[in-house]
Coordinates of C-alpha atoms in Angstrom, one line a residue:
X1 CA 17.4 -0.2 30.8
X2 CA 15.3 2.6 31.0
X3 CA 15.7 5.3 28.9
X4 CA 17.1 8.4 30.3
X5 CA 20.4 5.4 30.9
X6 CA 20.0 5.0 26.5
X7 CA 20.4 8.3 25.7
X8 CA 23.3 8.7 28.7
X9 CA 24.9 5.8 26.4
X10 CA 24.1 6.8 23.2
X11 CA 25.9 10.5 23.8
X12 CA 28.8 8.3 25.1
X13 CA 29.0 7.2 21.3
X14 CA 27.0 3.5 22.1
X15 CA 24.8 2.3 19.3
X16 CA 23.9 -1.1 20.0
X17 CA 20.8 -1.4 22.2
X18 CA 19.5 -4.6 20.5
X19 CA 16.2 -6.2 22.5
X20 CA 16.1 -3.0 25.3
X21 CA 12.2 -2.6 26.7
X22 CA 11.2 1.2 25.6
X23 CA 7.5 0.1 26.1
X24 CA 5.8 3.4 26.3
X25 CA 8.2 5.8 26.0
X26 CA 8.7 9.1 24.9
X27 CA 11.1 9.8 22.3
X28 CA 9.5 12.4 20.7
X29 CA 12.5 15.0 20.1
X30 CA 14.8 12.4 20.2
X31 CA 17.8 12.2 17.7
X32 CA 19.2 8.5 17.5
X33 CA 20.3 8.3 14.1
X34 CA 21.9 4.7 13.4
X35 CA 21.1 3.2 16.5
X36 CA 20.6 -0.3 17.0
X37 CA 17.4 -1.3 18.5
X38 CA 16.7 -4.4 16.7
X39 CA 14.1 -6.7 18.3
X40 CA 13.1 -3.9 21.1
X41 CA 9.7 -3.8 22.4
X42 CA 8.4 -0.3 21.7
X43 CA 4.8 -1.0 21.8
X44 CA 3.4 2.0 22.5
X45 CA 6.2 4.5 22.5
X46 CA 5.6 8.2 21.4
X47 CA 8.0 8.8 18.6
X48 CA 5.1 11.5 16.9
X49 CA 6.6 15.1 16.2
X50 CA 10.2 14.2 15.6
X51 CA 10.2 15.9 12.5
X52 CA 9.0 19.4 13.7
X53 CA 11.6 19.6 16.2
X54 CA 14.6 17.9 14.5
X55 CA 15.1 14.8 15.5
X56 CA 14.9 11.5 13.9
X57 CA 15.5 7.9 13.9
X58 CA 17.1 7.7 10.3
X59 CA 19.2 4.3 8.9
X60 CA 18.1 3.3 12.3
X61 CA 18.4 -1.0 12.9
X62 CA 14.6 -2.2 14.1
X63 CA 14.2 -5.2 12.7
X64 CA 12.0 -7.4 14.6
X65 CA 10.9 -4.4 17.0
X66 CA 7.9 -4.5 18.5
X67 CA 6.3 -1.0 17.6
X68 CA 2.4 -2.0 17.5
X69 CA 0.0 0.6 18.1
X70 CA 2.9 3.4 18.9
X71 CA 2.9 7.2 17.8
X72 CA 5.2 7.7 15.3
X73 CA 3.3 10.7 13.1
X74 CA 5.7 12.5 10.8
X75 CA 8.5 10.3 12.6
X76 CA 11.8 10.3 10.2
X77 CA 13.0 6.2 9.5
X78 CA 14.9 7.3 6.0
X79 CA 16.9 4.3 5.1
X80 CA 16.2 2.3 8.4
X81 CA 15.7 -1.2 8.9
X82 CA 12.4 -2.3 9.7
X83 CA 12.4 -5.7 8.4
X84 CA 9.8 -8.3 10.0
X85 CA 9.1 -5.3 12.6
X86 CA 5.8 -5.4 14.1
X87 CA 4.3 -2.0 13.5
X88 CA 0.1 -3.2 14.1
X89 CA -2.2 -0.3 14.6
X90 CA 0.6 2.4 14.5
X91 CA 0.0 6.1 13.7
X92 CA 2.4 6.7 11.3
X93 CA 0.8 9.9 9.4
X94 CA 3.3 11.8 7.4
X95 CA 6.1 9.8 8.5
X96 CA 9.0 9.7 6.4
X97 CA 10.3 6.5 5.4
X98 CA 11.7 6.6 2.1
X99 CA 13.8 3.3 1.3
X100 CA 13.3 1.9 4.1
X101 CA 13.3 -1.7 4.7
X102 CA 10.3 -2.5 6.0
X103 CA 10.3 -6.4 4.2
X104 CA 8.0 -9.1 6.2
X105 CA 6.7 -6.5 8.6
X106 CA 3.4 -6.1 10.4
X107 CA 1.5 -3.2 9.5
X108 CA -1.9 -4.2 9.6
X109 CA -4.2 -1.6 10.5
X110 CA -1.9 1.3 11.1
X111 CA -2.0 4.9 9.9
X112 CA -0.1 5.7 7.3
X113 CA -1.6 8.8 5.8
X114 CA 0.6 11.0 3.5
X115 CA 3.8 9.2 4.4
X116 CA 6.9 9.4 2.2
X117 CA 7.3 5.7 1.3
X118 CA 9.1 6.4 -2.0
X119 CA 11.7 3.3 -3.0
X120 CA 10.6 1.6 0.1
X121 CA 10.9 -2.3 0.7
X122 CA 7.9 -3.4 1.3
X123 CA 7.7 -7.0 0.1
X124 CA 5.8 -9.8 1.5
X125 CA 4.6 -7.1 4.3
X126 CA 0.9 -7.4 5.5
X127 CA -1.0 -4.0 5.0
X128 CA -4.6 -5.4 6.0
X129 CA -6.7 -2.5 6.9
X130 CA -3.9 0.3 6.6
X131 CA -4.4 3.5 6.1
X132 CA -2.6 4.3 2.7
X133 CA -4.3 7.6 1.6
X134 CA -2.6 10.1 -0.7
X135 CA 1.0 8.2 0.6
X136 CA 3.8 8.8 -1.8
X137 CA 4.4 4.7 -2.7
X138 CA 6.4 5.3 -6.2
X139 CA 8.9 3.0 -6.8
X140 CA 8.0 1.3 -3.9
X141 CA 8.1 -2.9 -3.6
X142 CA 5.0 -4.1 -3.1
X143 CA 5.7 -7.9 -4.3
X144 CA 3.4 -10.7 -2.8
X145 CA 2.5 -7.6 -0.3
X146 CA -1.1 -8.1 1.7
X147 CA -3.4 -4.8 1.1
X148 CA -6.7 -6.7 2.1
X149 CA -8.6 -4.0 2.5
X150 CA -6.3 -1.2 2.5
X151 CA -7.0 2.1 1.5
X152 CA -4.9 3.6 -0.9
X153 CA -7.1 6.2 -2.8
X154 CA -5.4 9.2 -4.1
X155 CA -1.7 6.9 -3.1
X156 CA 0.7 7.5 -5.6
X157 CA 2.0 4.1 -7.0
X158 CA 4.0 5.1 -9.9
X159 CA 7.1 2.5 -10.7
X160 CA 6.3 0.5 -8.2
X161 CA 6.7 -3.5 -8.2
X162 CA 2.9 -4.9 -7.5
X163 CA 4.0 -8.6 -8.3
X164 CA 1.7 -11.0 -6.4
X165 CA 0.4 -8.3 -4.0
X166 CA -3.0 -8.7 -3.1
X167 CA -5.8 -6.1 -3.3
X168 CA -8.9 -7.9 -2.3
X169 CA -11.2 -5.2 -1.0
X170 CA -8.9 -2.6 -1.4
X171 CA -10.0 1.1 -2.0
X172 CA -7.8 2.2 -4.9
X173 CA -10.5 5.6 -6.1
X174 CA -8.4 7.9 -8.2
X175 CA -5.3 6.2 -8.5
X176 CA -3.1 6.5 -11.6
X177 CA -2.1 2.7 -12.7
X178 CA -1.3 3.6 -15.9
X179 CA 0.9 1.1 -17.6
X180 CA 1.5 -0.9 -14.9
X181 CA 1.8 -4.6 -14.9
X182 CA -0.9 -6.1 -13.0
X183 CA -0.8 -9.7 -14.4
X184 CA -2.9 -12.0 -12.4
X185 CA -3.8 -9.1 -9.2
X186 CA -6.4 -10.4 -6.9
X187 CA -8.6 -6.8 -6.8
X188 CA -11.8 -8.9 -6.2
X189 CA -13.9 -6.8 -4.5
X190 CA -11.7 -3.8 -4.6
X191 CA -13.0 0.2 -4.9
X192 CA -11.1 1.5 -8.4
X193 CA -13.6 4.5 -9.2
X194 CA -12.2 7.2 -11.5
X195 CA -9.1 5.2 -11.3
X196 CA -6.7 5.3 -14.5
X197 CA -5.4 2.1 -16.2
X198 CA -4.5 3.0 -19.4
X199 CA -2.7 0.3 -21.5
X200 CA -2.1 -1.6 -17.6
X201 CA -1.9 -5.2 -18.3
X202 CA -4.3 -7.4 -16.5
X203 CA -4.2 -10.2 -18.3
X204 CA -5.7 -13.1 -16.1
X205 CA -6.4 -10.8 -13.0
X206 CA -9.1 -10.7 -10.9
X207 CA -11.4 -8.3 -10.9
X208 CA -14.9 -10.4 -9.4
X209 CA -17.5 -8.0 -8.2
X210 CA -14.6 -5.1 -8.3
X211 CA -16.4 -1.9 -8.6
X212 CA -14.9 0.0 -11.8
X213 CA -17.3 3.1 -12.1
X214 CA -15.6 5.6 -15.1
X215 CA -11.9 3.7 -14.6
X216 CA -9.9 4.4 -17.8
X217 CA -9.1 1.3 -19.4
X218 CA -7.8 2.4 -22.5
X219 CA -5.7 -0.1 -24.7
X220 CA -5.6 -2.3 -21.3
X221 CA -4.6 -5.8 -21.9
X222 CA -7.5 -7.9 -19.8
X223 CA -7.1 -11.1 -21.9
X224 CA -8.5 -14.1 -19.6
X225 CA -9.3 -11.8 -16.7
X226 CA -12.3 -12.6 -14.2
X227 CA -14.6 -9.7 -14.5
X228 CA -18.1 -11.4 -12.8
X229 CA -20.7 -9.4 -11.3
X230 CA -17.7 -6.4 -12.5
X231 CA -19.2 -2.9 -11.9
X232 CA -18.0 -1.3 -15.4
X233 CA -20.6 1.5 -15.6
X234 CA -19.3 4.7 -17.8
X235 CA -16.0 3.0 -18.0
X236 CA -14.0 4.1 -21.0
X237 CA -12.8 0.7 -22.6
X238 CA -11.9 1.7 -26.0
X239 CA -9.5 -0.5 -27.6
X240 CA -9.3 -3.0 -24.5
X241 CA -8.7 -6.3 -24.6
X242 CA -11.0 -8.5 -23.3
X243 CA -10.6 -12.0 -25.3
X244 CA -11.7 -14.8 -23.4
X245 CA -12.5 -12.5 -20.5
X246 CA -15.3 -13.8 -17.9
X247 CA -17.9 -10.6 -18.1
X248 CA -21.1 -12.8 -16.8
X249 CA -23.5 -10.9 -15.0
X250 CA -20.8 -7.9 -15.6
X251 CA -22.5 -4.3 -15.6
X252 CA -21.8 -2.1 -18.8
X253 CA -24.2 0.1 -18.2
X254 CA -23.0 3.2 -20.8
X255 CA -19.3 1.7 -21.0
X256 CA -17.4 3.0 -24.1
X257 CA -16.5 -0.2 -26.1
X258 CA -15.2 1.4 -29.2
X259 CA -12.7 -1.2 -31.0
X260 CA -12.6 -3.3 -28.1
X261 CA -11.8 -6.9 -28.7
X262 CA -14.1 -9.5 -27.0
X263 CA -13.1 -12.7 -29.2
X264 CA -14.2 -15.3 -26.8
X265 CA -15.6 -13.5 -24.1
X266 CA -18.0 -14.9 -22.1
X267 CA -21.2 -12.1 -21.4
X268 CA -23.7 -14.2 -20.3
X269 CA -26.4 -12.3 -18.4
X270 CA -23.9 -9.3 -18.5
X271 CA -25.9 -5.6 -19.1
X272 CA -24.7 -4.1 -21.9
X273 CA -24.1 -0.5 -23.4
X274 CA -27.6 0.0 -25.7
X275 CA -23.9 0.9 -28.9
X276 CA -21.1 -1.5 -28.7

């Protein structure tokens, strides 16, 4: 089916195009609200501009489509169904996709600057290498998510569910976490500059060789957390709780440690503020 015979269909009131081959085509100004193109290989299709000219794909059904490396800026998926969709290497700047279901899916490496994912499902997806800057996330579901490597400075992650998601090499620079409950988060390795934690628990998380240059960790709960080789330089720690943290070879270089707890902490070879 190509798709000048889908739209033909879909203006006959037909919804259910389930599996059709739109590999490469453009839908840019293309209304199909609802439509059913679960498990449709789209790799490649133009779906960028939608927005600007009224037309979207909203409480659309592509679960399982195949949408790698296709142009979808600004694209409008409110509500829709994205669940296990492969979406690799896809330009999705400024798309809107609030609550949509997007559970399972592929989205490693694709471009998702400044998109509306507010209350979206993103659980178990894989986000290796994406492009997450200054994206609306709050409320999202992040649960046992992948963000190896993702970038998400500037993101804005309030309310959302980070259960199990990992953040391994992640850049995270001027994100507001405060409060959130980070027990046991992989950021080993991960970018949090200028970042704000405040009273965030982190007990048991791991934060090995995670750069932390002026982060706020105000009254954050760290209690058992893996800080090695940590880059806490001019970090504001006042009133944290560190007991039986791991700080060795940690760098505190000018760190504010005012009433901080550090009952069984172990600082061995870690470089500490000249006033504790």
């Amino acid at each position: 089916m190509d798709l000048s015979d889908l739209l033909k269909l879909y203006t006959e009131g037909h919804r259910d195009f389930a599996n059709a081959d739109l590999s490469g085509a453009d839908l840019s100004g293309i209304t199909l609200n609802g439509v059913n193109l679960s498990g449709a290989k789209l790799m490649g299709a133009n779906l960028s501009r939608t927005v600007m000219i009224k037309s979207d794909l909203s409480r659309a059904n592509l679960n399982w489509a195949n949408l790698s490396f296709a142009k979808m800026s600004a694209v409008k998926l409110g509500d829709a169904d994205l669940t296990k969709a492969n979406l690799q290497g896809a330009v999705m700047e400024k798309a809107k996709l609030p609550r949509a279901k997007l559970s399972g899916a592929n989205l490693n490496s694709a471009n998702l600057r400044g998109a509306n994912l507010r209350e979206a499902n993103l659980s178990s997806a894989s986000l290796q290498r994406a492009n997450l800057r200054e994206a609306n996330l709050s409320g999202v579901n992040l649960n046992w998510a992948n963000l190896y490597e993702a970038r998400l400075s500037g993101a804005l992650l309030s309310g959302a569910s980070l259960n199990g998601v990992k953040f391994s090499r992640a850049f995270l620079k001027d994100v507001d976490l405060n409060g959130a409950d980070l027990q046991g988060i992989n950021f080993s390795e991960a970018r949090l500059g200028g970042s704000n934690l405040e009273s965030a628990n982190l007990v048991g998380a791991d934060l090995s060789d995670a750069h932390l240059y002026q982060v706020n960790l105000t009254a954050a709960d760290l209690s058992g957390a893996n800080l090695i080789r940590a880059s806490l330089e001019q970090a504001n720690l006042t009133w944290i709780n560190l007991s039986k943290a791991n700080l060795c070879q940690a760098n505190l270089t000018n760190a504010i440690l005012k009433g901080a707890n550090l009952d069984g902490a172990d600082l061995t070879d870690a470089i500490l503020p000249i006033e504790i």
